[in-house]
Tab-separated table of N, CA and C in Angstrom:
chain	number	residue	atom	x	y	z
A	5	MET	N	4.929	7.046	-10.218
A	5	MET	CA	5.386	6.186	-9.134
A	5	MET	C	4.549	6.456	-7.882
A	6	ILE	N	4.830	5.742	-6.862
A	6	ILE	CA	4.095	5.830	-5.601
A	6	ILE	C	4.869	6.685	-4.603
A	7	GLU	N	4.141	7.453	-3.813
A	7	GLU	CA	4.740	8.271	-2.763
A	7	GLU	C	4.337	7.711	-1.408
A	8	LEU	N	5.313	7.551	-0.536
A	8	LEU	CA	5.059	7.176	0.860
A	8	LEU	C	5.323	8.405	1.716
A	9	THR	N	4.343	8.792	2.505
A	9	THR	CA	4.553	9.931	3.397
A	9	THR	C	5.439	9.493	4.568
A	10	PRO	N	6.051	10.433	5.273
A	10	PRO	CA	6.851	10.072	6.447
A	10	PRO	C	6.051	9.262	7.471
A	11	ALA	N	4.777	9.587	7.650
A	11	ALA	CA	3.945	8.834	8.604
A	11	ALA	C	3.747	7.394	8.139
A	12	ALA	N	3.577	7.176	6.842
A	12	ALA	CA	3.417	5.815	6.309
A	12	ALA	C	4.707	5.025	6.478
A	13	VAL	N	5.826	5.652	6.191
A	13	VAL	CA	7.127	4.986	6.349
A	13	VAL	C	7.323	4.573	7.807
A	14	LYS	N	7.031	5.470	8.724
A	14	LYS	CA	7.189	5.186	10.159
A	14	LYS	C	6.309	4.003	10.574
A	15	GLU	N	5.061	3.964	10.083
A	15	GLU	CA	4.150	2.881	10.447
A	15	GLU	C	4.585	1.552	9.833
A	16	ILE	N	5.034	1.563	8.592
A	16	ILE	CA	5.513	0.329	7.956
A	16	ILE	C	6.681	-0.237	8.750
A	17	LYS	N	7.617	0.610	9.119
A	17	LYS	CA	8.778	0.155	9.899
A	17	LYS	C	8.358	-0.337	11.279
A	18	ARG	N	7.342	0.302	11.875
A	18	ARG	CA	6.840	-0.152	13.177
A	18	ARG	C	6.225	-1.545	13.048
A	19	ILE	N	5.460	-1.759	12.004
A	19	ILE	CA	4.835	-3.072	11.777
A	19	ILE	C	5.912	-4.133	11.558
A	20	GLN	N	6.901	-3.832	10.733
A	20	GLN	CA	7.979	-4.784	10.486
A	20	GLN	C	8.689	-5.154	11.790
A	21	LYS	N	8.962	-4.169	12.612
A	21	LYS	CA	9.650	-4.417	13.882
A	21	LYS	C	8.768	-5.217	14.836
A	22	SER	N	7.492	-4.849	14.941
A	22	SER	CA	6.603	-5.538	15.878
A	22	SER	C	6.376	-7.002	15.488
A	23	ARG	N	6.470	-7.289	14.209
A	23	ARG	CA	6.310	-8.679	13.741
A	23	ARG	C	7.652	-9.389	13.595
A	24	GLN	N	8.693	-8.735	14.070
A	24	GLN	CA	10.053	-9.260	14.025
A	24	GLN	C	10.461	-9.636	12.607
A	25	GLN	N	10.117	-8.750	11.654
A	25	GLN	CA	10.472	-8.923	10.252
A	25	GLN	C	11.051	-7.617	9.697
A	26	PRO	N	12.117	-7.102	10.320
A	26	PRO	CA	12.634	-5.786	9.907
A	26	PRO	C	13.188	-5.748	8.485
A	27	GLU	N	13.554	-6.887	7.927
A	27	GLU	CA	14.112	-6.928	6.577
A	27	GLU	C	13.074	-7.352	5.538
A	28	SER	N	11.811	-7.433	5.934
A	28	SER	CA	10.771	-7.898	5.020
A	28	SER	C	10.438	-6.834	3.981
A	29	TYR	N	9.758	-7.281	2.951
A	29	TYR	CA	9.266	-6.397	1.900
A	29	TYR	C	7.821	-6.026	2.220
A	30	PHE	N	7.449	-4.805	1.909
A	30	PHE	CA	6.070	-4.346	2.071
A	30	PHE	C	5.427	-4.447	0.700
A	31	ARG	N	4.450	-5.340	0.560
A	31	ARG	CA	3.834	-5.617	-0.745
A	31	ARG	C	2.476	-4.939	-0.841
A	32	LEU	N	2.279	-4.254	-1.951
A	32	LEU	CA	1.036	-3.552	-2.227
A	32	LEU	C	0.455	-4.109	-3.517
A	33	ALA	N	-0.821	-4.498	-3.458
A	33	ALA	CA	-1.497	-5.055	-4.625
A	33	ALA	C	-2.947	-4.587	-4.647
A	34	ILE	N	-3.587	-4.776	-5.778
A	34	ILE	CA	-5.007	-4.502	-5.947
A	34	ILE	C	-5.702	-5.833	-6.181
A	35	ALA	N	-6.848	-6.038	-5.538
A	35	ALA	CA	-7.609	-7.274	-5.705
A	35	ALA	C	-9.063	-6.930	-6.036
A	36	GLN	N	-9.746	-7.870	-6.644
A	36	GLN	CA	-11.169	-7.715	-6.939
A	36	GLN	C	-11.962	-7.900	-5.649
A	37	GLY	N	-12.941	-7.037	-5.430
A	37	GLY	CA	-13.800	-7.173	-4.263
A	37	GLY	C	-14.013	-5.844	-3.579
A	38	GLY	N	-14.532	-5.905	-2.397
A	38	GLY	CA	-14.818	-4.698	-1.643
A	38	GLY	C	-16.102	-4.044	-2.101
A	39	CYS	N	-16.472	-2.982	-1.451
A	39	CYS	CA	-17.728	-2.272	-1.727
A	39	CYS	C	-17.768	-1.639	-3.104
A	40	SER	N	-16.613	-1.209	-3.611
A	40	SER	CA	-16.573	-0.473	-4.874
A	40	SER	C	-15.975	-1.260	-6.038
A	41	GLY	N	-15.629	-2.524	-5.821
A	41	GLY	CA	-15.136	-3.355	-6.912
A	41	GLY	C	-13.675	-3.749	-6.820
A	42	LEU	N	-12.845	-2.874	-6.256
A	42	LEU	CA	-11.416	-3.151	-6.094
A	42	LEU	C	-11.004	-2.747	-4.686
A	43	TYR	N	-9.984	-3.416	-4.152
A	43	TYR	CA	-9.482	-3.000	-2.838
A	43	TYR	C	-7.974	-3.157	-2.770
A	44	TYR	N	-7.374	-2.421	-1.851
A	44	TYR	CA	-5.935	-2.454	-1.632
A	44	TYR	C	-5.596	-3.621	-0.719
A	45	ALA	N	-4.585	-4.388	-1.101
A	45	ALA	CA	-4.111	-5.506	-0.280
A	45	ALA	C	-2.673	-5.212	0.138
A	46	LEU	N	-2.425	-5.240	1.436
A	46	LEU	CA	-1.106	-4.971	1.992
A	46	LEU	C	-0.618	-6.189	2.750
A	47	GLU	N	0.670	-6.507	2.602
A	47	GLU	CA	1.238	-7.619	3.363
A	47	GLU	C	2.747	-7.477	3.442
A	48	LEU	N	3.327	-8.151	4.425
A	48	LEU	CA	4.775	-8.252	4.527
A	48	LEU	C	5.197	-9.563	3.888
A	49	CYS	N	6.263	-9.529	3.097
A	49	CYS	CA	6.776	-10.732	2.424
A	49	CYS	C	8.248	-10.893	2.756
A	50	GLU	N	8.651	-12.111	3.003
A	50	GLU	CA	10.068	-12.397	3.254
A	50	GLU	C	10.843	-12.546	1.947
A	51	THR	N	10.157	-12.946	0.876
A	51	THR	CA	10.795	-13.115	-0.427
A	51	THR	C	10.007	-12.335	-1.478
A	52	ILE	N	10.632	-12.121	-2.604
A	52	ILE	CA	9.991	-11.407	-3.705
A	52	ILE	C	9.279	-12.421	-4.591
A	53	PRO	N	7.954	-12.281	-4.758
A	53	PRO	CA	7.236	-13.201	-5.635
A	53	PRO	C	7.766	-13.125	-7.067
A	54	ASN	N	7.693	-14.242	-7.789
A	54	ASN	CA	8.165	-14.291	-9.175
A	54	ASN	C	7.504	-13.207	-10.017
A	55	GLY	N	8.311	-12.552	-10.825
A	55	GLY	CA	7.796	-11.549	-11.739
A	55	GLY	C	7.563	-10.188	-11.126
A	56	GLU	N	7.869	-10.015	-9.852
A	56	GLU	CA	7.663	-8.722	-9.205
A	56	GLU	C	9.009	-8.107	-8.865
A	57	GLN	N	9.030	-6.789	-8.817
A	57	GLN	CA	10.269	-6.070	-8.599
A	57	GLN	C	10.157	-5.171	-7.376
A	58	PRO	N	11.195	-5.169	-6.540
A	58	PRO	CA	11.158	-4.283	-5.373
A	58	PRO	C	11.599	-2.866	-5.746
A	59	TYR	N	11.074	-1.908	-5.025
A	59	TYR	CA	11.451	-0.507	-5.165
A	59	TYR	C	11.854	-0.025	-3.782
A	60	ASP	N	12.894	0.770	-3.717
A	60	ASP	CA	13.300	1.337	-2.436
A	60	ASP	C	12.741	2.753	-2.356
A	61	LEU	N	11.772	2.946	-1.466
A	61	LEU	CA	11.162	4.261	-1.275
A	61	LEU	C	11.336	4.681	0.169
A	62	GLU	N	12.088	5.712	0.370
A	62	GLU	CA	12.270	6.281	1.710
A	62	GLU	C	12.747	5.244	2.728
A	63	GLY	N	13.580	4.295	2.280
A	63	GLY	CA	14.103	3.271	3.177
A	63	GLY	C	13.190	2.081	3.372
A	64	VAL	N	12.082	2.021	2.638
A	64	VAL	CA	11.164	0.883	2.689
A	64	VAL	C	11.323	0.093	1.393
A	65	SER	N	11.499	-1.215	1.506
A	65	SER	CA	11.543	-2.085	0.329
A	65	SER	C	10.113	-2.431	-0.036
A	66	LEU	N	9.617	-1.795	-1.076
A	66	LEU	CA	8.233	-1.923	-1.497
A	66	LEU	C	8.146	-2.824	-2.720
A	67	ILE	N	7.213	-3.770	-2.686
A	67	ILE	CA	6.930	-4.609	-3.844
A	67	ILE	C	5.533	-4.242	-4.322
A	68	ILE	N	5.434	-3.989	-5.618
A	68	ILE	CA	4.135	-3.694	-6.201
A	68	ILE	C	3.818	-4.803	-7.196
A	69	GLU	N	2.699	-5.449	-6.986
A	69	GLU	CA	2.274	-6.495	-7.896
A	69	GLU	C	2.205	-5.900	-9.309
A	70	SER	N	2.841	-6.552	-10.285
A	70	SER	CA	2.959	-5.974	-11.622
A	70	SER	C	1.611	-5.676	-12.272
A	71	LYS	N	0.620	-6.536	-12.102
A	71	LYS	CA	-0.680	-6.261	-12.725
A	71	LYS	C	-1.442	-5.144	-12.013
A	72	SER	N	-0.973	-4.757	-10.832
A	72	SER	CA	-1.611	-3.674	-10.076
A	72	SER	C	-1.030	-2.299	-10.407
A	73	LEU	N	0.106	-2.268	-11.083
A	73	LEU	CA	0.774	-0.992	-11.355
A	73	LEU	C	-0.128	0.055	-12.006
A	74	PRO	N	-0.927	-0.285	-13.030
A	74	PRO	CA	-1.767	0.757	-13.640
A	74	PRO	C	-2.770	1.386	-12.661
A	75	TYR	N	-3.221	0.628	-11.684
A	75	TYR	CA	-4.182	1.139	-10.705
A	75	TYR	C	-3.518	2.041	-9.663
A	76	LEU	N	-2.205	1.912	-9.519
A	76	LEU	CA	-1.498	2.585	-8.435
A	76	LEU	C	-0.626	3.747	-8.887
A	77	GLU	N	-0.665	4.072	-10.160
A	77	GLU	CA	0.144	5.165	-10.687
A	77	GLU	C	-0.168	6.457	-9.941
A	78	ASN	N	0.864	7.065	-9.381
A	78	ASN	CA	0.782	8.333	-8.626
A	78	ASN	C	0.010	8.230	-7.308
A	79	LEU	N	-0.113	7.037	-6.768
A	79	LEU	CA	-0.744	6.847	-5.463
A	79	LEU	C	0.110	7.501	-4.373
A	80	ARG	N	-0.546	8.125	-3.417
A	80	ARG	CA	0.145	8.627	-2.226
A	80	ARG	C	-0.400	7.848	-1.038
A	81	LEU	N	0.486	7.120	-0.366
A	81	LEU	CA	0.105	6.313	0.788
A	81	LEU	C	0.505	7.052	2.050
A	82	ASP	N	-0.482	7.283	2.911
A	82	ASP	CA	-0.270	8.010	4.153
A	82	ASP	C	-0.734	7.122	5.306
A	83	TYR	N	-0.424	7.527	6.505
A	83	TYR	CA	-0.912	6.862	7.707
A	83	TYR	C	-1.383	7.952	8.662
A	84	ALA	N	-2.557	7.743	9.233
A	84	ALA	CA	-3.090	8.728	10.170
A	84	ALA	C	-3.865	8.024	11.267
A	85	GLU	N	-3.967	8.690	12.407
A	85	GLU	CA	-4.762	8.191	13.521
A	85	GLU	C	-5.860	9.184	13.822
A	86	ASP	N	-7.038	8.644	14.168
A	86	ASP	CA	-8.163	9.483	14.558
A	86	ASP	C	-8.888	8.800	15.708
A	87	LEU	N	-10.075	9.249	16.038
A	87	LEU	CA	-10.812	8.675	17.166
A	87	LEU	C	-11.155	7.203	16.971
A	88	MET	N	-11.212	6.748	15.727
A	88	MET	CA	-11.541	5.348	15.429
A	88	MET	C	-10.302	4.462	15.390
A	89	GLY	N	-9.126	5.039	15.542
A	89	GLY	CA	-7.885	4.278	15.498
A	89	GLY	C	-7.020	4.736	14.338
A	90	GLY	N	-5.968	4.004	14.081
A	90	GLY	CA	-5.048	4.364	13.015
A	90	GLY	C	-5.245	3.497	11.790
A	91	GLY	N	-4.792	4.019	10.672
A	91	GLY	CA	-4.870	3.239	9.444
A	91	GLY	C	-4.197	3.952	8.292
A	92	PHE	N	-3.889	3.160	7.266
A	92	PHE	CA	-3.315	3.721	6.058
A	92	PHE	C	-4.403	4.461	5.294
A	93	ARG	N	-4.014	5.556	4.678
A	93	ARG	CA	-4.919	6.367	3.871
A	93	ARG	C	-4.376	6.360	2.439
A	94	PHE	N	-5.234	6.034	1.506
A	94	PHE	CA	-4.854	5.928	0.102
A	94	PHE	C	-5.387	7.132	-0.657
A	95	HIS	N	-4.508	7.902	-1.256
A	95	HIS	CA	-4.879	9.054	-2.072
A	95	HIS	C	-4.532	8.676	-3.510
A	96	ASN	N	-5.536	8.177	-4.226
A	96	ASN	CA	-5.319	7.608	-5.553
A	96	ASN	C	-6.013	8.463	-6.614
A	97	PRO	N	-5.241	9.148	-7.472
A	97	PRO	CA	-5.858	9.972	-8.510
A	97	PRO	C	-6.560	9.142	-9.587
A	98	ASN	N	-6.334	7.844	-9.611
A	98	ASN	CA	-6.962	6.957	-10.589
A	98	ASN	C	-8.318	6.437	-10.125
A	99	ALA	N	-8.675	6.701	-8.890
A	99	ALA	CA	-9.945	6.205	-8.355
A	99	ALA	C	-11.090	7.119	-8.762
A	100	GLN	N	-12.145	6.516	-9.275
A	100	GLN	CA	-13.334	7.277	-9.636
A	100	GLN	C	-14.198	7.514	-8.404
A	101	ALA	N	-14.327	6.480	-7.581
A	101	ALA	CA	-15.119	6.561	-6.358
A	101	ALA	C	-14.457	5.686	-5.307
A	102	THR	N	-14.654	6.054	-4.043
A	102	THR	CA	-14.114	5.248	-2.953
A	102	THR	C	-15.221	4.923	-1.968
A	103	CYS	N	-15.008	3.861	-1.233
A	103	CYS	CA	-15.944	3.443	-0.201
A	103	CYS	C	-15.631	4.235	1.076
A	104	ARG	N	-16.554	4.270	1.983
A	104	ARG	CA	-16.326	4.980	3.254
A	104	ARG	C	-15.165	4.388	4.049
A	105	CYS	N	-14.916	3.089	3.874
A	105	CYS	CA	-13.826	2.448	4.611
A	105	CYS	C	-12.463	2.945	4.135
A	106	GLY	N	-12.405	3.469	2.913
A	106	GLY	CA	-11.148	3.978	2.375
A	106	GLY	C	-10.267	2.916	1.754
A	107	LEU	N	-10.663	1.651	1.817
A	107	LEU	CA	-9.857	0.574	1.251
A	107	LEU	C	-10.373	0.093	-0.097
A	108	SER	N	-11.577	0.450	-0.441
A	108	SER	CA	-12.206	-0.025	-1.663
A	108	SER	C	-12.422	1.158	-2.609
A	109	PHE	N	-12.256	0.914	-3.911
A	109	PHE	CA	-12.428	1.983	-4.889
A	109	PHE	C	-12.848	1.413	-6.233
A	110	SER	N	-13.302	2.290	-7.098
A	110	SER	CA	-13.568	1.907	-8.480
A	110	SER	C	-12.625	2.708	-9.366
A	111	GLN	N	-12.265	2.145	-10.478
A	111	GLN	CA	-11.296	2.718	-11.390
A	111	GLN	C	-11.963	3.676	-12.371
A	112	LYS	N	-11.275	4.772	-12.691
A	112	LYS	CA	-11.761	5.667	-13.743
A	112	LYS	C	-11.742	4.913	-15.059
A	113	VAL	N	-12.750	5.154	-15.887
A	113	VAL	CA	-12.834	4.465	-17.185
A	113	VAL	C	-12.056	5.238	-18.223
C-alpha cells in the first residue's frame, strides 16, 4: 500500500482548503511521458471515477487509478520545502531510475 507522511497529509489538506474543496478526493495516477518514461499525476476530484476505489489514509481520501497500482506499490509520498520551493517527494521502491525533477521515473523490469 501507499504511505503518506504527516507533511504530505498536511499539504494535501492545505491544498484542499485553499481551493475550497475540503471534501475532495486526492487522486494519484501514473501517466506515460516525462524525462524517464513515466510520471506521477496528482489532482483533486469531486467524484470517484468509474472503476476506481477510494482509500482513507491518515484522514485523506485517496484515489489510486487502478492501472497505476502496480507502479505505486509501497510508495511513500512526502512533502518538503527547500530553497527552490515546496513539493511532493516520491520514494518509490519500484522505480529503476528517476529524473532530477523527481516527478518522472522508469519502472524496474
